[in-house]
Amino acid sequence: MKILFATSEAYPLLKTGGLGDVAGALPTALAKGDDDVRIIMPAYPQALNAVEGKRDGPGLGDPLGAGEARLIEARMPGSGVPVWLVDCPALFDRPGNPYVGPDGRDWPDNHLRFAMLSRAAAMLSMPGNASGWTPDVVHANDWQTGLIPAYLHYWGGRRARTVFTVHNLQYQGLFPATVLGELGLPPESYSIEGLEFHGQVSFLKAGLFYSDALTTVSPTYAREIQTSEYGCGMEGLLRLRAGALTGVLNGIDTDDWNPEKDSRIPKPYSATRLAGKTTAKALLQREMGLPEDPGAPLFGMVSRLTSQKGIDFVVEVAPKLVARGAQVAILGSGDKVWEDALRKLAVSSPGVSVSIGYDESLAHRIIAGADIFMMPSRFEPCGLTQMYALRYGTLPLVHHTGGLADTVEDVGGGRGTGFVFNKPESTAVAAAAFRALKLYDDKKAWKETQARAMSRNSGWEMAAQSYKELYTTLVQTRHESP
Ligand code: ADP
């Protein structure tokens, strides 16, 4: 089967969060069988620099009147998975973050940038396209690729089947209704039965409405997003499409995130040889300017800094933990309000150390060196960092929601792998953290819990199998235009 995987970021070319990790690892896992999987993403400067074996592909013309575009054919470093880079310099040749400019605001032409990505992927999904390769299934991810199924719907004919995966429903790709004319979609698409959402254009809604199949990244989140509490206004549509929606739990890249051969940590370790973890903790304490104390329980956090992630809970609870002899090491970047709040916390609480920025290597060292990993997200579609933490024997402290609920079981009752709380409130976070401190004092129970956490099966094989079954079903039930 031929699969085109469309994404706005993919590790190691460019990554801002979990979508980048998934887009780096899932196509690799899918390509391990007989399937021919190719990635399509924008030709950001970082991507052009990092790919291997670049050569010119077919031209795409100027389909949106936003600039000439062409495809560049290349391979992903490491995995060798083929990747098409959509080269439209007017839209993508700019440094920095793929979604926001240096002022922290969305790029003003994001509707054109991601319409271009979607348009290129849709063009490649039509038989007889200039590349000479036509996928059976195009797998779109998040709002940036939400227009792919819309274009294919209106073009009709024997085109690729479409899967749309929601990695985070909160990001809806909302633009003023006036942009519709620039997207190359017919006026009738601007309808409640289409991409209109409360008087605006929503790229996310286009993906949810026009795709043949919908998935999200954990079974619990698949249920949650059909409720008004988690549905971000899309719950009605999601309930209507419940028959087409499944939750497939993400895996993690077990080569990149492996304490037994991680070159970013000082010394490898495993569940039976934990000395390397003790070394990682000591070096992390030194690196983050914390007292080098092997007995002090060390809470770690690596996160995008948005209100989703419950940073306010951490700000409130951290001083209480420090008062009980614990330490806290945080790496994050994102909303200025949270960056400032964490900087202030580090000044007022000497046991808390904060590094503001994006640092792949320090992320590994925190996840390896900490004892407890904090992830008190208000909602969490899947979450990968808690799975990394489990693999590194760093017991996660999580809210019982979305993928956190599907991957971490509370230690209560003598089993389980982490500390789970039910209500997103700082008192609940504090209570879970105090339970963690109590267990930390019981060295035997702690080690047993670590061993359970580290033995969890977290590779991509099961997810890849589920996606393959979904693709197969779609292709078998192929019909002409829906
Ligand atoms: P989300 O996709 O909501 O950001 P996930 O837990 O699914 O959350 O994935 C986050 C990914 O981004 C993980 O690989 C995590 O290690 C990484 N990450 C987040 N913030 C940073 C940071 N400041 N520096 C390095 N890596 C980070």
Coordinates of C-alpha atoms and ligand atoms in Angstrom, one line a residue:
M1 CA 0.0 0.0 0.0
K2 CA 1.1 3.6 -0.7
I3 CA 0.7 6.1 2.0
L4 CA 1.3 9.8 2.0
F5 CA 1.9 11.2 5.5
A6 CA 1.3 15.0 5.6
T7 CA 2.6 17.0 8.5
S8 CA 3.7 20.5 9.4
E9 CA 6.7 19.2 11.4
A10 CA 8.8 16.0 11.7
Y11 CA 11.7 15.1 14.0
P12 CA 14.7 15.4 13.3
L13 CA 14.0 18.0 10.6
L14 CA 12.0 20.3 12.8
K15 CA 10.0 19.8 15.9
T16 CA 8.0 22.0 18.3
G17 CA 6.1 19.2 20.2
G18 CA 4.6 15.8 20.1
L19 CA 3.4 16.0 16.5
G20 CA 7.0 16.3 15.4
D21 CA 7.9 13.2 17.3
V22 CA 5.0 11.2 15.9
A23 CA 5.7 12.3 12.3
G24 CA 9.3 11.3 12.7
A25 CA 8.6 7.8 14.2
L26 CA 5.2 6.6 12.8
P27 CA 6.1 6.7 9.1
T28 CA 9.3 4.8 10.0
A29 CA 7.3 2.1 11.8
L30 CA 4.8 1.9 8.9
A31 CA 7.6 1.6 6.4
K32 CA 9.0 -1.5 8.2
G33 CA 6.5 -3.8 6.4
D34 CA 5.8 -3.8 2.6
D35 CA 4.2 -0.4 2.6
D36 CA 5.6 2.5 0.6
V37 CA 5.3 5.5 3.0
R38 CA 6.3 9.0 2.1
I39 CA 6.2 12.2 4.1
I40 CA 5.2 15.6 2.8
M41 CA 6.0 18.8 4.7
P42 CA 7.0 22.4 4.0
A43 CA 10.6 23.1 2.9
Y44 CA 11.5 25.2 5.9
P45 CA 15.2 26.2 5.9
Q46 CA 15.9 23.7 8.8
A47 CA 14.2 20.9 6.8
L48 CA 16.2 21.7 3.7
N49 CA 19.4 21.6 5.7
A50 CA 18.7 18.4 7.5
V51 CA 17.3 16.1 4.8
E52 CA 19.5 13.7 2.8
G53 CA 19.8 13.1 -0.9
K54 CA 17.9 16.2 -2.1
R55 CA 16.9 16.4 -5.7
D56 CA 14.5 18.5 -7.7
G57 CA 11.0 17.1 -8.0
P58 CA 8.1 18.2 -10.1
G59 CA 6.9 21.8 -10.2
L60 CA 3.5 22.7 -8.8
G61 CA 3.0 26.1 -10.4
D62 CA 1.4 28.8 -8.4
P63 CA -1.8 27.1 -7.4
L64 CA -2.9 29.7 -4.8
G65 CA -1.4 32.9 -6.3
A66 CA 0.9 33.0 -3.3
G67 CA 4.2 32.1 -5.1
E68 CA 5.7 29.4 -7.3
A69 CA 6.1 26.1 -5.7
R70 CA 7.8 22.8 -6.5
L71 CA 8.6 19.6 -4.7
I72 CA 12.0 18.6 -3.5
E73 CA 12.5 14.8 -3.1
A74 CA 14.8 13.7 -0.3
R75 CA 15.1 11.2 2.5
M76 CA 14.8 11.5 6.3
P77 CA 18.1 11.3 8.1
G78 CA 18.5 8.1 10.0
S79 CA 15.3 6.2 8.8
G80 CA 15.8 6.9 5.1
V81 CA 12.0 7.4 4.7
P82 CA 11.3 9.4 1.5
V83 CA 10.1 12.9 2.1
W84 CA 8.7 15.5 -0.3
L85 CA 9.5 19.1 0.8
V86 CA 7.0 21.6 -0.6
D87 CA 9.4 24.4 -1.7
C88 CA 7.5 27.7 -1.9
P89 CA 10.1 30.3 -0.8
A90 CA 7.5 33.1 -0.6
L91 CA 5.8 31.1 2.2
F92 CA 8.3 28.8 3.8
D93 CA 11.8 30.4 3.4
R94 CA 11.9 32.0 6.8
P95 CA 13.9 31.1 9.9
G96 CA 12.6 30.1 13.3
N97 CA 9.3 28.6 14.5
P98 CA 7.0 27.1 11.8
Y99 CA 3.9 28.7 13.2
V100 CA 4.9 32.0 14.8
G101 CA 7.2 34.9 13.9
P102 CA 9.9 36.4 16.1
D103 CA 7.3 38.5 17.8
G104 CA 5.6 35.4 19.1
R105 CA 2.5 36.0 16.9
D106 CA 1.2 33.7 14.3
W107 CA 2.7 34.3 10.8
P108 CA 0.1 36.6 9.2
D109 CA -0.1 34.4 6.1
N110 CA -0.5 31.0 7.9
H111 CA -3.7 30.4 6.0
L112 CA -1.8 30.5 2.8
R113 CA 1.2 28.6 4.1
F114 CA -0.8 25.6 5.3
A115 CA -3.3 25.8 2.4
M116 CA -0.2 25.5 0.2
L117 CA 1.0 22.4 2.1
S118 CA -2.5 20.9 1.9
R119 CA -2.8 21.8 -1.8
A120 CA 0.5 20.1 -2.6
A121 CA -0.4 17.0 -0.7
A122 CA -3.9 16.9 -2.4
M123 CA -2.3 17.3 -5.9
L124 CA 0.0 14.4 -5.1
S125 CA -3.0 12.3 -4.1
M126 CA -4.6 12.5 -7.5
P127 CA -4.0 9.8 -10.1
G128 CA -1.7 11.0 -13.0
N129 CA 0.0 13.7 -10.9
A130 CA 3.4 14.9 -12.1
S131 CA 5.4 12.9 -9.5
G132 CA 4.4 9.5 -11.1
W133 CA 3.5 8.2 -7.7
T134 CA -0.1 8.2 -6.3
P135 CA -0.9 7.1 -2.7
D136 CA -3.8 4.9 -1.8
V137 CA -4.2 6.8 1.4
V138 CA -3.3 10.3 2.5
H139 CA -2.8 10.6 6.2
A140 CA -3.3 14.2 7.3
N141 CA -2.4 15.5 10.8
D142 CA -3.8 18.5 12.7
W143 CA -5.3 21.7 11.2
Q144 CA -2.2 22.5 9.1
T145 CA -3.2 19.7 6.8
G146 CA -7.0 19.9 7.3
L147 CA -7.7 21.3 3.8
I148 CA -6.3 18.1 2.1
P149 CA -9.6 16.2 2.4
A150 CA -11.5 19.3 1.5
Y151 CA -9.6 19.8 -1.8
L152 CA -10.0 16.1 -2.6
H153 CA -13.7 16.1 -1.8
Y154 CA -14.3 18.9 -4.3
W155 CA -12.0 17.5 -7.0
G156 CA -13.8 14.2 -6.7
G157 CA -12.9 11.2 -8.9
R158 CA -10.8 8.2 -7.9
R159 CA -8.5 10.0 -5.4
A160 CA -6.7 8.7 -2.4
R161 CA -8.7 7.9 0.7
T162 CA -8.2 10.3 3.6
V163 CA -7.4 9.8 7.3
F164 CA -7.2 12.9 9.6
T165 CA -5.5 12.6 12.9
V166 CA -6.2 15.1 15.7
H167 CA -3.1 15.5 17.9
N168 CA -4.6 18.5 19.7
L169 CA -8.2 19.7 19.2
Q170 CA -7.4 23.1 20.8
Y171 CA -5.5 24.3 17.7
Q172 CA -8.3 24.9 15.2
G173 CA -6.7 26.8 12.3
L174 CA -9.2 29.7 12.6
F175 CA -9.1 32.5 10.0
P176 CA -11.5 35.3 9.0
A177 CA -14.2 34.2 6.5
T178 CA -12.6 36.6 4.0
V179 CA -9.6 34.2 3.4
L180 CA -11.9 31.7 1.7
G181 CA -11.3 33.2 -1.8
E182 CA -7.6 32.7 -1.4
L183 CA -7.8 29.0 -0.6
G184 CA -9.1 27.7 -3.9
L185 CA -12.1 26.1 -2.5
P186 CA -15.7 26.7 -3.7
P187 CA -18.0 29.1 -1.9
E188 CA -20.3 26.3 -0.8
S189 CA -17.5 24.9 1.4
Y190 CA -18.2 27.8 3.7
S191 CA -21.1 26.2 5.4
I192 CA -22.0 24.5 8.6
E193 CA -21.7 21.3 6.5
G194 CA -18.2 22.3 5.6
L195 CA -15.4 24.4 7.0
E196 CA -17.4 27.2 8.5
F197 CA -17.1 27.5 12.3
H198 CA -18.9 30.3 14.1
G199 CA -18.4 32.8 11.3
Q200 CA -14.8 31.9 10.6
V201 CA -13.0 29.4 8.4
S202 CA -11.6 26.4 10.4
F203 CA -8.9 24.2 8.8
L204 CA -9.4 21.8 11.7
K205 CA -13.1 21.5 11.0
A206 CA -12.4 20.9 7.3
G207 CA -10.3 17.9 8.3
L208 CA -13.0 16.6 10.7
F209 CA -15.8 17.1 8.2
Y210 CA -14.3 16.0 4.8
S211 CA -12.1 13.0 5.8
D212 CA -13.0 9.4 5.2
A213 CA -11.7 8.4 8.7
L214 CA -10.8 10.3 11.8
T215 CA -8.4 9.2 14.5
T216 CA -7.0 10.8 17.6
V217 CA -4.0 9.8 19.7
S218 CA -5.5 7.9 22.6
P219 CA -8.7 6.0 23.3
T220 CA -9.6 8.2 26.3
Y221 CA -9.2 11.4 24.3
A222 CA -11.3 10.0 21.5
R223 CA -14.1 9.7 24.0
E224 CA -13.4 13.0 25.8
I225 CA -13.5 15.1 22.6
Q226 CA -17.1 14.1 22.1
T227 CA -18.1 16.0 25.3
S228 CA -18.5 19.7 25.7
E229 CA -15.8 19.8 28.4
Y230 CA -13.1 18.7 26.0
G231 CA -14.6 19.1 22.5
C232 CA -13.6 22.8 22.0
G233 CA -16.9 23.4 20.3
M234 CA -16.3 20.5 17.8
E235 CA -18.1 17.9 20.0
G236 CA -21.3 18.0 18.0
L237 CA -19.5 17.2 14.7
L238 CA -17.4 14.6 16.5
R239 CA -20.4 12.9 17.9
L240 CA -22.0 12.9 14.4
R241 CA -18.8 11.3 13.1
A242 CA -18.3 9.0 16.0
G243 CA -18.6 5.9 13.7
A244 CA -15.5 7.1 11.7
L245 CA -13.5 8.1 14.8
T246 CA -11.0 5.8 16.6
G247 CA -8.3 6.4 19.3
V248 CA -4.9 5.0 18.5
L249 CA -2.4 5.4 21.3
N250 CA 0.9 6.8 20.2
G251 CA 4.1 4.9 20.7
I252 CA 7.5 6.4 21.4
D253 CA 10.8 6.1 19.5
T254 CA 12.4 3.5 21.6
D255 CA 15.8 4.0 19.9
D256 CA 16.0 7.7 20.5
W257 CA 14.5 7.3 24.0
N258 CA 16.5 4.4 25.5
P259 CA 18.4 4.8 28.8
E260 CA 20.6 1.8 27.8
K261 CA 22.1 3.6 24.8
D262 CA 21.3 7.3 25.1
S263 CA 24.4 9.3 24.2
R264 CA 22.9 12.4 25.7
I265 CA 23.1 11.1 29.3
P266 CA 26.3 10.6 31.2
K267 CA 26.1 6.8 31.7
P268 CA 23.7 4.2 30.3
Y269 CA 21.4 2.4 32.7
S270 CA 18.6 -0.2 32.9
A271 CA 16.0 -1.4 35.4
T272 CA 18.5 -3.9 36.9
R273 CA 21.6 -1.5 36.7
L274 CA 20.4 1.8 38.0
A275 CA 23.8 3.3 38.9
G276 CA 23.7 5.4 35.7
K277 CA 20.5 7.0 36.8
T278 CA 22.2 8.1 40.1
T279 CA 25.0 9.6 38.0
A280 CA 22.4 11.3 35.7
K281 CA 20.8 12.8 38.8
A282 CA 24.0 14.1 40.3
L283 CA 25.1 15.7 37.0
L284 CA 21.6 17.2 36.4
Q285 CA 21.7 18.8 39.9
R286 CA 25.1 20.3 39.1
E287 CA 24.0 21.5 35.7
M288 CA 20.9 23.1 37.0
G289 CA 22.7 24.7 40.0
L290 CA 20.9 22.6 42.6
P291 CA 22.7 21.1 45.6
E292 CA 24.2 17.8 44.7
D293 CA 22.2 15.7 47.1
P294 CA 21.4 12.1 46.1
G295 CA 18.8 11.8 48.8
A296 CA 16.7 14.8 47.8
P297 CA 13.7 13.7 45.7
L298 CA 14.0 15.5 42.3
F299 CA 10.9 16.5 40.4
G300 CA 11.4 17.2 36.7
M301 CA 9.3 18.8 34.0
V302 CA 9.9 19.3 30.3
S303 CA 7.1 21.1 28.5
R304 CA 5.7 23.6 26.1
L305 CA 4.5 26.4 28.4
T306 CA 0.8 26.8 27.8
S307 CA -2.1 26.7 30.2
Q308 CA -3.0 23.2 28.9
K309 CA 0.1 21.9 30.7
G310 CA -1.0 23.0 34.2
I311 CA 2.1 25.2 34.8
D312 CA 0.0 27.2 37.3
F313 CA -0.3 24.1 39.5
V314 CA 3.5 23.6 39.4
V315 CA 4.1 27.2 40.4
E316 CA 1.7 26.8 43.3
V317 CA 2.9 23.4 44.5
A318 CA 6.7 23.6 43.9
P319 CA 7.5 25.8 47.0
K320 CA 5.6 23.2 49.2
L321 CA 7.8 20.4 47.8
V322 CA 10.9 22.4 48.4
A323 CA 9.8 23.0 52.0
R324 CA 9.8 19.2 52.4
G325 CA 13.3 18.8 51.1
A326 CA 12.6 18.2 47.4
Q327 CA 14.1 19.8 44.4
V328 CA 12.4 20.8 41.1
A329 CA 14.1 21.1 37.6
I330 CA 12.0 22.6 34.8
L331 CA 12.8 23.0 31.1
G332 CA 10.2 24.8 29.0
S333 CA 9.4 27.5 26.5
G334 CA 6.2 29.0 25.2
D335 CA 3.8 31.6 26.5
K336 CA 5.5 34.6 28.0
V337 CA 3.2 34.7 31.0
W338 CA 4.4 31.2 32.0
E339 CA 8.0 31.8 31.2
D340 CA 7.9 34.8 33.5
A341 CA 6.0 33.0 36.2
L342 CA 8.6 30.2 36.2
R343 CA 11.5 32.6 36.3
K344 CA 10.0 34.3 39.3
L345 CA 9.4 30.9 41.0
A346 CA 13.1 30.0 40.6
V347 CA 14.1 33.3 42.2
S348 CA 11.7 33.0 45.2
S349 CA 12.3 29.2 45.7
P350 CA 16.0 28.3 45.8
G351 CA 15.2 24.6 45.4
V352 CA 13.6 25.2 42.0
S353 CA 15.8 25.5 38.9
V354 CA 14.3 26.7 35.6
S355 CA 15.7 26.7 32.1
I356 CA 13.7 28.6 29.6
G357 CA 14.3 27.5 26.1
Y358 CA 14.0 24.5 23.8
D359 CA 16.8 22.0 24.4
E360 CA 16.5 18.5 23.1
S361 CA 19.6 17.3 24.9
L362 CA 18.7 18.8 28.3
A363 CA 15.2 17.3 27.9
H364 CA 16.9 13.8 27.9
R365 CA 19.0 14.7 30.9
I366 CA 16.0 15.9 32.9
I367 CA 13.9 12.9 32.0
A368 CA 16.8 10.6 33.0
G369 CA 18.1 12.5 36.1
A370 CA 14.8 13.3 37.8
D371 CA 13.0 10.9 40.2
I372 CA 9.5 12.1 39.5
F373 CA 8.2 13.6 36.3
M374 CA 5.5 16.2 36.5
M375 CA 2.8 16.4 33.9
P376 CA -0.3 17.9 35.5
S377 CA -2.0 18.8 32.1
R378 CA -5.6 20.0 32.2
F379 CA -6.1 17.9 29.1
E380 CA -3.6 15.7 27.2
P381 CA -4.5 14.1 23.8
C382 CA -1.7 11.5 24.3
G383 CA 1.4 13.0 25.8
L384 CA 4.8 11.4 25.0
T385 CA 7.0 12.8 27.7
Q386 CA 5.3 10.7 30.4
M387 CA 6.1 7.7 28.3
Y388 CA 9.7 8.8 28.0
A389 CA 9.8 9.2 31.8
L390 CA 8.3 5.7 32.4
R391 CA 11.0 4.2 30.1
Y392 CA 13.7 6.1 32.1
G393 CA 12.4 5.0 35.5
T394 CA 11.2 8.5 36.4
L395 CA 7.8 8.0 37.9
P396 CA 5.2 10.3 36.3
L397 CA 2.8 12.5 38.2
V398 CA -0.2 13.0 36.0
H399 CA -3.8 14.1 35.7
H400 CA -6.3 11.2 34.9
T401 CA -7.1 12.5 31.4
G402 CA -6.6 11.6 27.8
G403 CA -3.4 9.7 27.0
L404 CA -2.1 10.2 30.5
A405 CA -5.0 8.0 31.8
D406 CA -4.2 5.4 29.1
T407 CA -0.5 5.1 29.9
V408 CA 0.0 5.7 33.7
E409 CA -1.6 3.6 36.3
D410 CA -1.7 4.8 39.9
V411 CA 0.6 3.1 42.4
G412 CA -2.2 2.8 44.9
G413 CA -2.8 -0.9 45.7
G414 CA 0.9 -1.8 45.3
R415 CA 0.8 -1.9 41.5
G416 CA 0.9 0.9 39.0
T417 CA 3.7 3.1 37.6
G418 CA 3.0 6.6 38.7
F419 CA 1.0 9.1 40.7
V420 CA -2.4 9.9 39.2
F421 CA -4.8 12.6 40.4
N422 CA -8.4 13.1 39.3
K423 CA -9.3 16.8 39.6
P424 CA -7.2 19.4 37.9
E425 CA -6.7 21.5 41.0
S426 CA -3.5 22.4 42.8
T427 CA -4.6 20.6 46.0
A428 CA -4.9 17.4 44.1
V429 CA -1.5 17.9 42.5
A430 CA 0.0 18.6 45.9
A431 CA -1.6 15.5 47.4
A432 CA -0.2 13.3 44.5
A433 CA 3.2 14.9 45.0
F434 CA 3.2 14.1 48.7
R435 CA 2.2 10.5 47.9
A436 CA 5.3 10.4 45.6
L437 CA 7.5 11.7 48.4
K438 CA 6.1 9.0 50.8
L439 CA 6.8 6.2 48.3
Y440 CA 10.3 7.7 47.6
D441 CA 11.2 7.0 51.2
D442 CA 10.4 3.3 50.7
K443 CA 13.4 2.4 48.6
K444 CA 12.2 -1.1 47.9
A445 CA 8.8 -0.2 46.7
W446 CA 10.2 2.7 44.7
K447 CA 12.6 0.3 42.9
E448 CA 9.8 -2.2 42.2
T449 CA 7.7 0.6 40.7
Q450 CA 10.6 1.8 38.6
A451 CA 11.0 -1.7 37.2
R452 CA 7.3 -1.9 36.3
A453 CA 7.5 1.5 34.6
M454 CA 10.6 0.7 32.7
S455 CA 9.2 -2.6 31.4
R456 CA 6.1 -1.0 29.8
N457 CA 5.9 -1.8 26.1
S458 CA 5.9 1.6 24.4
G459 CA 7.1 1.1 20.8
W460 CA 5.2 2.1 17.7
E461 CA 4.5 -1.5 16.5
M462 CA 0.9 -1.7 17.9
A463 CA -0.1 1.8 16.7
A464 CA 1.4 1.1 13.2
Q465 CA -0.6 -2.1 13.0
S466 CA -3.8 -0.3 13.9
Y467 CA -3.2 2.4 11.3
K468 CA -2.4 -0.3 8.7
E469 CA -5.7 -2.0 9.5
L470 CA -7.5 1.3 9.1
Y471 CA -5.8 2.1 5.8
T472 CA -6.7 -1.4 4.5
T473 CA -10.4 -1.0 5.5
L474 CA -10.5 2.3 3.7
V475 CA -9.0 1.1 0.5
Q476 CA -11.3 -2.0 0.5
T477 CA -14.3 0.2 0.9
R478 CA -13.1 2.7 -1.8
H479 CA -15.8 4.5 -3.7
E480 CA -15.8 7.3 -6.1
S481 CA -16.4 10.8 -4.8
P482 CA -18.2 10.7 -1.4
Ligands
ADP1 P1 2.9 18.3 23.2 O1 2.8 17.7 21.9 O2 1.6 18.8 23.7 O3 3.9 19.4 23.3 P2 4.0 15.8 24.2 O4 4.4 15.3 25.5 O5 3.2 14.9 23.3 O6 3.4 17.2 24.3 O7 5.4 16.0 23.3 C1 6.3 17.0 23.7 C2 7.6 16.8 23.0 O8 8.3 18.0 22.9 C3 8.5 15.8 23.8 O9 9.4 15.2 22.9 C4 9.2 16.8 24.7 O10 10.4 16.2 25.2 C5 9.5 17.9 23.8 N1 9.6 19.2 24.4 C6 8.7 20.0 24.9 N2 9.2 21.1 25.4 C7 10.5 21.0 25.2 C8 11.7 21.9 25.5 N3 11.5 23.1 26.1 N4 12.9 21.5 25.2 C9 13.1 20.3 24.6 N5 12.1 19.4 24.3 C10 10.8 19.8 24.6

